[in-house]
Coordinates of C-alpha atoms in Angstrom, one line a residue:
M1 CA 5.5 -31.3 -7.1
L2 CA 8.8 -29.5 -7.6
T3 CA 11.3 -29.9 -4.8
P4 CA 12.9 -26.9 -3.1
S5 CA 16.2 -27.6 -4.9
Q6 CA 14.4 -27.7 -8.3
I7 CA 12.7 -24.3 -7.6
D8 CA 15.9 -22.8 -6.4
A9 CA 17.7 -24.0 -9.6
A10 CA 15.1 -22.4 -11.8
I11 CA 15.2 -19.1 -9.8
S12 CA 19.0 -19.1 -10.0
Q13 CA 18.8 -19.5 -13.8
N14 CA 16.7 -16.3 -14.0
W15 CA 18.3 -14.4 -11.1
E16 CA 20.4 -11.9 -13.0
R17 CA 17.5 -11.2 -15.3
Q18 CA 15.3 -10.7 -12.2
I19 CA 17.7 -8.2 -10.7
E20 CA 17.9 -6.2 -13.9
W21 CA 14.1 -6.3 -14.2
L22 CA 13.7 -4.9 -10.7
R23 CA 16.4 -2.3 -11.3
T24 CA 14.5 -1.1 -14.4
L25 CA 11.3 -1.1 -12.5
T26 CA 12.9 1.0 -9.8
Q27 CA 14.2 3.6 -12.3
F28 CA 10.6 4.6 -13.2
P29 CA 9.7 7.6 -11.0
S30 CA 6.2 6.3 -10.6
E31 CA 4.8 8.8 -8.1
R32 CA 1.1 9.5 -8.0
G33 CA -0.1 10.6 -11.4
L34 CA 3.1 9.6 -13.1
E35 CA 2.7 5.8 -13.1
G36 CA 1.7 5.5 -16.7
P37 CA 5.2 4.8 -18.3
C38 CA 6.0 2.2 -15.6
Q39 CA 2.7 0.4 -16.1
D40 CA 3.1 0.4 -19.9
W41 CA 6.5 -1.1 -19.5
I42 CA 5.1 -3.8 -17.2
A43 CA 2.2 -4.5 -19.6
G44 CA 4.7 -5.0 -22.4
S45 CA 6.8 -7.3 -20.2
F46 CA 3.7 -9.4 -19.4
R47 CA 2.8 -9.6 -23.1
E48 CA 6.3 -10.9 -23.9
R49 CA 5.5 -13.7 -21.6
G50 CA 2.4 -14.6 -23.5
W51 CA 0.0 -13.5 -20.8
N52 CA -3.3 -11.9 -21.8
V53 CA -3.1 -8.3 -20.6
D54 CA -6.0 -6.0 -19.6
R55 CA -4.6 -2.4 -19.5
Y56 CA -7.2 0.2 -18.5
M57 CA -7.6 3.5 -16.7
L58 CA -9.3 4.1 -13.4
S59 CA -11.6 6.5 -15.1
D60 CA -12.9 3.5 -17.1
V61 CA -14.3 1.9 -14.0
A62 CA -17.5 2.8 -12.1
M63 CA -16.7 2.2 -8.4
S64 CA -17.7 5.2 -6.3
T65 CA -20.6 3.3 -4.8
L66 CA -18.6 0.2 -3.9
P67 CA -17.5 -0.7 -0.4
G68 CA -14.0 0.5 0.3
Y69 CA -14.0 3.3 -2.2
S70 CA -12.1 6.4 -1.1
P71 CA -12.9 9.9 -2.4
V72 CA -10.5 11.7 -4.6
T73 CA -10.0 15.4 -5.1
D74 CA -6.5 16.0 -6.5
T75 CA -5.5 13.5 -9.1
D76 CA -6.6 12.7 -12.7
Y77 CA -7.9 9.1 -13.0
E78 CA -7.8 9.4 -16.8
K79 CA -4.0 9.0 -16.5
A80 CA -4.1 6.2 -13.8
V81 CA -3.1 3.0 -15.7
Q82 CA -3.9 -0.4 -14.2
V83 CA -2.6 -3.7 -15.5
V84 CA -4.1 -7.2 -15.0
A85 CA -2.5 -10.2 -16.8
A86 CA -4.4 -13.5 -16.9
I87 CA -2.7 -16.9 -17.0
R88 CA -5.7 -19.2 -17.6
A89 CA -5.7 -23.0 -17.1
P90 CA -8.0 -24.7 -19.7
K91 CA -8.7 -27.5 -17.2
P92 CA -8.1 -26.2 -13.7
V93 CA -6.6 -28.8 -11.3
G94 CA -6.2 -26.5 -8.3
R95 CA -7.4 -23.2 -6.9
S96 CA -7.3 -19.8 -8.5
L97 CA -5.1 -17.0 -7.3
I98 CA -4.6 -13.3 -7.5
L99 CA -1.0 -12.0 -7.2
Q100 CA -1.1 -8.2 -6.7
G101 CA 1.5 -5.5 -6.3
H102 CA 1.4 -1.7 -6.4
V103 CA 3.8 0.4 -8.5
D104 CA 2.9 3.8 -7.1
V105 CA 5.5 5.3 -4.8
V106 CA 5.6 8.3 -2.4
P107 CA 7.6 11.4 -3.2
T108 CA 11.3 11.4 -2.7
G109 CA 11.7 14.6 -0.6
P110 CA 14.8 16.7 -1.0
L111 CA 17.2 14.9 -3.4
E112 CA 20.3 16.2 -1.5
M113 CA 19.2 14.1 1.5
W114 CA 19.7 10.9 -0.4
S115 CA 23.1 9.1 -0.4
H116 CA 21.9 7.0 -3.4
A117 CA 19.9 8.5 -6.3
P118 CA 16.3 7.6 -5.5
Y119 CA 15.6 6.3 -9.0
G120 CA 19.1 5.1 -9.8
G121 CA 18.7 1.4 -8.8
E122 CA 22.1 1.3 -7.3
I123 CA 23.2 -2.0 -5.7
V124 CA 25.6 -1.9 -2.7
D125 CA 26.5 -4.8 -0.4
G126 CA 23.5 -6.9 -1.5
K127 CA 21.1 -4.0 -1.1
L128 CA 19.1 -2.4 -3.9
Y129 CA 18.6 1.3 -3.2
G130 CA 15.8 3.5 -4.5
R131 CA 12.3 4.8 -3.9
G132 CA 9.9 1.9 -4.0
T133 CA 12.5 -0.8 -4.0
C134 CA 11.2 -2.0 -0.6
D135 CA 7.6 -0.7 -0.9
M136 CA 6.9 -2.6 -3.0
K137 CA 8.5 -3.1 -6.4
S138 CA 10.6 -5.9 -5.0
G139 CA 7.4 -7.8 -4.3
V140 CA 6.2 -7.2 -7.9
A141 CA 9.4 -8.7 -9.2
A142 CA 9.2 -11.6 -6.8
M143 CA 5.6 -12.6 -7.9
V144 CA 6.5 -12.2 -11.6
F145 CA 9.7 -14.2 -11.4
A146 CA 8.1 -16.9 -9.2
L147 CA 5.9 -17.7 -12.2
D148 CA 9.0 -17.5 -14.5
A149 CA 10.7 -20.0 -12.3
L150 CA 7.9 -22.5 -12.6
R151 CA 8.0 -22.0 -16.4
T152 CA 11.7 -22.5 -16.5
A153 CA 11.2 -25.8 -14.6
G154 CA 8.6 -26.8 -17.2
Y155 CA 5.3 -25.9 -15.6
L156 CA 2.5 -23.4 -15.6
P157 CA 0.0 -22.9 -12.8
G158 CA -2.7 -25.6 -12.7
S159 CA -5.5 -23.0 -12.1
D160 CA -6.1 -19.5 -13.2
V161 CA -3.7 -16.8 -11.9
Y162 CA -4.2 -13.1 -12.2
V163 CA -1.1 -10.9 -12.0
Q164 CA -2.1 -7.4 -11.1
T165 CA -0.1 -4.2 -10.9
V166 CA -2.1 -1.3 -9.5
T167 CA -1.8 2.3 -8.5
E168 CA -3.3 4.4 -5.7
E169 CA -2.2 2.0 -2.9
E170 CA -0.4 4.8 -1.2
S171 CA -3.4 7.1 -1.2
T172 CA -6.8 5.4 -1.6
G173 CA -6.6 1.8 -2.6
N174 CA -8.9 2.5 -5.5
G175 CA -6.6 0.7 -7.9
A176 CA -7.1 -2.6 -6.2
L177 CA -10.8 -1.9 -5.9
S178 CA -11.0 -1.3 -9.7
T179 CA -9.8 -4.8 -10.4
L180 CA -12.7 -6.2 -8.3
A181 CA -15.1 -3.8 -10.0
R182 CA -13.8 -5.1 -13.3
G183 CA -14.8 -8.6 -12.3
Y184 CA -11.5 -10.3 -11.4
R185 CA -12.0 -12.9 -8.7
A186 CA -10.0 -15.9 -7.3
N187 CA -9.9 -18.3 -4.4
A188 CA -7.2 -16.2 -2.6
C189 CA -5.0 -13.1 -3.0
L190 CA -1.4 -12.9 -2.1
I191 CA 0.2 -9.4 -1.9
P192 CA 4.0 -9.4 -1.6
E193 CA 4.3 -6.3 0.5
P194 CA 7.7 -6.1 2.4
T195 CA 6.8 -8.0 5.5
G196 CA 10.3 -9.2 6.2
L197 CA 9.4 -12.8 5.3
R198 CA 6.6 -12.8 7.8
I199 CA 2.9 -13.5 7.4
G200 CA 1.1 -10.2 7.1
R201 CA -2.3 -11.2 8.4
G202 CA -3.6 -7.8 9.5
Q203 CA -3.7 -4.1 8.9
I204 CA -5.2 -1.2 10.8
G205 CA -7.7 1.1 9.3
V206 CA -6.5 4.5 7.9
M207 CA -8.3 7.7 7.3
W208 CA -7.1 10.8 5.4
F209 CA -8.7 14.2 5.9
R210 CA -8.0 17.9 5.3
L211 CA -8.6 20.7 7.8
S212 CA -9.5 23.9 6.1
V213 CA -9.2 26.8 8.6
K214 CA -10.0 30.5 8.1
G215 CA -8.5 33.6 9.6
I216 CA -8.6 37.4 9.4
P217 CA -5.7 39.1 7.6
A218 CA -4.0 42.1 9.2
H219 CA -0.6 43.7 9.0
V220 CA 1.7 42.2 11.5
V221 CA 2.0 45.5 13.4
D222 CA -1.8 45.2 13.9
S223 CA -1.9 41.5 14.4
D224 CA -4.2 41.8 17.4
Q225 CA -6.8 43.0 14.9
G226 CA -6.6 39.8 12.9
T227 CA -6.5 36.1 13.5
N228 CA -3.7 33.7 12.4
A229 CA -5.2 30.7 10.6
I230 CA -1.9 28.7 10.9
L231 CA -1.7 29.1 14.7
S232 CA -5.4 28.2 14.9
T233 CA -4.6 25.0 13.0
Y234 CA -2.0 24.1 15.6
R235 CA -4.6 24.2 18.3
L236 CA -6.6 21.6 16.3
I237 CA -3.4 19.5 15.9
E238 CA -3.0 19.4 19.7
A239 CA -6.6 18.3 20.2
L240 CA -6.1 15.5 17.7
Q241 CA -2.9 14.4 19.4
A242 CA -4.8 14.1 22.7
F243 CA -7.5 12.1 20.9
T244 CA -4.8 9.7 19.6
L245 CA -3.7 9.0 23.2
E246 CA -7.2 8.2 24.1
L247 CA -7.6 5.9 21.1
N248 CA -4.4 4.0 22.1
D249 CA -5.9 3.5 25.5
R250 CA -9.1 2.1 24.0
V251 CA -7.3 -0.3 21.6
K252 CA -5.8 -2.2 24.6
S253 CA -8.9 -4.4 24.5
H254 CA -8.5 -5.5 20.9
P255 CA -7.5 -9.2 20.5
W256 CA -4.8 -8.4 18.0
Y257 CA -3.7 -4.8 18.2
S258 CA -3.5 -4.8 22.0
K259 CA -0.2 -6.7 21.4
L260 CA 1.4 -3.6 19.9
S261 CA 2.5 -0.4 21.7
S262 CA 0.6 2.6 20.5
P263 CA -0.7 1.2 17.2
I264 CA -2.9 4.3 16.6
N265 CA -0.9 7.1 15.0
F266 CA -1.8 10.6 13.9
N267 CA 0.3 12.5 11.4
P268 CA -0.2 16.1 10.3
G269 CA 1.6 15.5 7.0
K270 CA 1.3 18.5 4.8
I271 CA 0.5 22.2 5.6
R272 CA 0.0 25.3 3.5
G273 CA -1.4 28.6 4.3
G274 CA -1.2 32.4 4.1
D275 CA -0.4 34.8 1.3
W276 CA 2.2 37.2 2.7
A277 CA 4.9 37.0 5.4
S278 CA 3.9 40.3 6.9
S279 CA 0.1 39.5 7.0
T280 CA -1.6 37.3 9.5
P281 CA -2.7 34.3 7.3
A282 CA -6.4 34.3 6.3
W283 CA -6.3 30.6 5.5
C284 CA -4.6 27.3 6.3
E285 CA -5.0 23.8 4.9
L286 CA -3.6 20.8 6.7
D287 CA -3.6 17.3 5.3
C288 CA -3.8 14.6 8.0
R289 CA -3.6 10.9 8.4
I290 CA -4.9 9.0 11.4
A291 CA -5.3 5.3 12.1
V292 CA -8.9 4.1 12.6
L293 CA -9.7 2.4 15.9
P294 CA -10.1 -1.3 14.9
G295 CA -13.7 -2.4 14.9
T296 CA -15.1 1.1 14.5
P297 CA -17.3 1.8 11.5
L298 CA -15.9 4.5 9.3
D299 CA -18.9 6.8 9.6
V300 CA -18.7 6.6 13.4
F301 CA -15.0 7.3 13.4
R302 CA -15.5 10.3 11.0
Q303 CA -18.0 11.7 13.4
E304 CA -15.5 11.3 16.3
I305 CA -12.9 13.3 14.4
I306 CA -15.4 16.0 13.6
D307 CA -16.4 16.2 17.3
V308 CA -12.8 16.5 18.4
V309 CA -12.1 19.3 15.9
M310 CA -15.3 21.2 16.6
K311 CA -14.8 21.0 20.3
A312 CA -11.3 22.5 20.0
A313 CA -12.6 25.1 17.6
A314 CA -15.3 26.1 20.1
A315 CA -12.6 27.1 22.6
D316 CA -11.3 29.7 20.1
P317 CA -13.4 32.9 19.8
F318 CA -12.9 33.3 16.1
L319 CA -13.2 29.6 15.1
A320 CA -16.2 29.2 17.3
A321 CA -18.0 31.6 14.9
N322 CA -16.1 30.4 11.8
P323 CA -15.7 26.7 12.3
P324 CA -13.1 24.8 10.3
E325 CA -14.1 22.4 7.5
V326 CA -13.2 18.7 7.6
I327 CA -12.7 17.3 4.1
W328 CA -12.4 13.6 3.4
N329 CA -9.9 13.4 0.6
G330 CA -8.2 10.0 0.5
F331 CA -8.0 6.8 2.5
Q332 CA -11.2 5.7 4.1
A333 CA -9.9 2.3 4.9
D334 CA -11.3 -0.3 7.3
D335 CA -9.1 -2.6 9.4
Y336 CA -8.7 -6.2 8.3
I337 CA -7.5 -9.4 10.0
L338 CA -7.1 -12.8 8.4
E339 CA -8.0 -15.1 11.2
P340 CA -5.6 -18.1 11.6
G341 CA -6.2 -21.6 10.4
G342 CA -7.4 -21.3 6.8
E343 CA -6.1 -23.4 4.0
F344 CA -4.7 -20.3 2.2
E345 CA -2.5 -19.3 5.2
T346 CA -1.5 -23.0 5.8
A347 CA -0.2 -23.2 2.2
V348 CA 1.8 -20.0 2.5
R349 CA 3.3 -21.2 5.8
A350 CA 4.2 -24.6 4.3
A351 CA 6.0 -22.9 1.5
H352 CA 7.9 -20.6 3.9
L353 CA 8.9 -23.6 6.0
A354 CA 10.1 -25.6 3.0
T355 CA 12.2 -22.6 1.8
T356 CA 13.6 -21.3 5.1
G357 CA 13.4 -24.4 7.4
Q358 CA 11.6 -22.2 10.0
D359 CA 8.0 -21.4 10.9
A360 CA 6.8 -18.1 9.7
E361 CA 6.2 -15.3 12.2
D362 CA 3.1 -13.1 12.2
W363 CA 3.3 -9.5 11.2
L364 CA 0.7 -6.8 12.0
I365 CA 1.0 -3.5 10.2
T366 CA -0.2 -0.2 11.8
G367 CA -0.6 1.1 8.3
V368 CA -2.8 0.0 5.5
T369 CA -2.5 -2.4 2.5
D370 CA -4.8 -3.5 -0.3
S371 CA -5.5 -6.8 1.4
R372 CA -8.6 -5.4 3.0
F373 CA -10.5 -5.2 -0.3
Y374 CA -10.3 -8.9 -0.9
G375 CA -10.7 -10.3 2.6
R376 CA -13.2 -7.8 4.1
Y377 CA -15.4 -6.8 1.2
Y378 CA -15.3 -9.7 -1.3
D379 CA -14.7 -12.8 0.9
I380 CA -11.4 -13.6 -0.8
P381 CA -8.8 -14.6 1.8
S382 CA -5.9 -12.3 1.5
L383 CA -2.5 -11.8 3.2
C384 CA 0.8 -10.1 2.6
Y385 CA 4.2 -11.9 2.4
G386 CA 7.3 -10.3 1.1
A387 CA 11.0 -9.2 1.3
R388 CA 13.0 -7.5 3.9
G389 CA 14.2 -3.9 3.6
L390 CA 14.3 -0.6 5.4
R391 CA 13.3 3.1 5.1
A392 CA 10.2 2.8 3.1
H393 CA 8.9 6.3 2.6
G394 CA 12.2 7.6 3.8
F395 CA 15.6 8.6 2.4
D396 CA 17.8 5.8 1.1
E397 CA 15.1 3.2 1.0
Y398 CA 16.4 -0.2 0.1
V399 CA 15.6 -3.9 -0.2
E400 CA 17.8 -6.8 0.7
L401 CA 18.2 -8.8 -2.5
E402 CA 18.7 -12.2 -0.8
S403 CA 15.3 -11.7 0.8
V404 CA 13.8 -11.0 -2.6
R405 CA 15.3 -14.4 -3.7
Q406 CA 13.7 -16.1 -0.7
T407 CA 10.4 -14.4 -1.4
T408 CA 10.5 -15.6 -5.0
R409 CA 11.1 -19.1 -3.8
V410 CA 8.2 -19.0 -1.3
I411 CA 5.8 -17.6 -3.8
A412 CA 6.7 -20.2 -6.4
D413 CA 6.3 -23.1 -3.9
F414 CA 3.1 -21.6 -2.7
I415 CA 1.7 -21.4 -6.2
Q416 CA 2.3 -25.1 -6.9
R417 CA 0.7 -26.0 -3.5
W418 CA -2.3 -23.7 -4.1
C419 CA -2.9 -23.8 -7.8
G420 CA -1.3 -27.1 -8.7
L421 CA 0.9 -27.5 -11.8
R422 CA 0.4 -28.4 -15.4
A423 CA 3.3 -29.4 -17.7
I424 CA 4.1 -27.1 -20.6

C-alpha cells in the first residue's frame, strides 16, 4: 500500500496540470442543454489516458419506466452527452468502484453581479472562481487526478473502476440513471460533491412542479371585470409556504433530519405570465421546488401538494371554477441515507483520517444528489465526499484549491483501500 507521503508526492507532481485541467473544465459554459462540448473534451481527455470510453446520448437509453426517473418537458435529450470511462482489471484483487461527477451547471444570472467572470477560471488567494467550480467540477478533477496520482506512483486500481461524467444532476438525475440503465455496476459509488471534506451520507428528497394558473383578461381600468392570474398564483404560494411550515414540524421525528433546523424548503423559482402591462394577465406559470418529507412515498407527497393547491384554489371564486394545473416537470427524487457502519464508509473514513489526521464529520444535505440512484434503487452503497467552497448556484462561486488537493489525496488513498492496487 502506498504511504500518504508517496500519494502526496504523486499528486504534487501533477498538481499544476490538475489546476489547469480544472480551469479548462470551468471555462466550458455547460448549462443545461449546452454540456456537449464540455463532455466531448472530457471524453478526449479520458481517451488520452488510455481508458475505454463510452460516449452516448440520453436519447439512446430507455429509462422512463425505471425507479427514480424524472419527467422532462423542456430539454432535448438528443444533445445530452454522457461519458463513462472503464478502467478494467484483468484479474481483480479488490472491489469495483464507480466514481461519478456531474458537469451540468446552473445559469449564471446577471453577469454584472459577478466580481469574477463566471467562466473565466480566475484564481485569487488560493480560490478558483467560476460557475461550477464548487458544484462540482472540482470533484470531477479530484477523482480523475486521484487515478492519475496512482499511475504516477506506478499503479492502477486492482479492480474495475468506472469514471462517469453525467448531466441532468441539477434538474432530474436522469444522467446518473442512464448509466445504470446502460448496465454499469460496481460494489460502491463515490460522488465527490463539495461536502467540505465531510462524509455526505444523506440527502433529502426533492420535487419540481409547475403551477399553471388561468385568469380573465380585462383592461386595467376595468380590472374588476377580469381576474389576475399572477395575483392568484401568489395565493397558491402562500398556501405552499404554510404547508412547508407544517412539514418542518412533522420532520422533527425523523432520526436524521430532526438534527437540522427547517430542512424542508420550498422555492418558487421561476415565474412568467401575462401578455400586456395594461391587461390583467390571463395566464401565469410558476416553476417550484420543494423538499420531500423523508420517508414519504413520492405518489403520496404529490397528492399532498395537489390537495394544498386545490384547497387554496377553492377559496378563490374564479380558481374554484377554473382550478390550476399541477405539472410534474423535473426532479421526482426520493430521500436517501447511507446508514453508518458499512465497509465502504469505513474505507472512506480511513482515507480521510490518513490524509487529515482527523475523523471525518457527517454531512446531511437538504438538497439532492445522484447518490440516491445507487444506494436506494440498485443496492450499491453510495456517499458524497468532496472539496470546500462557497456560493454554489450564487454569484462568485468558488472552490478552495487546497481542499481540492486534500480531496484528491483522500480519493486516491480510498481507491487503494477499496480496489487494491496492481503494478503497471
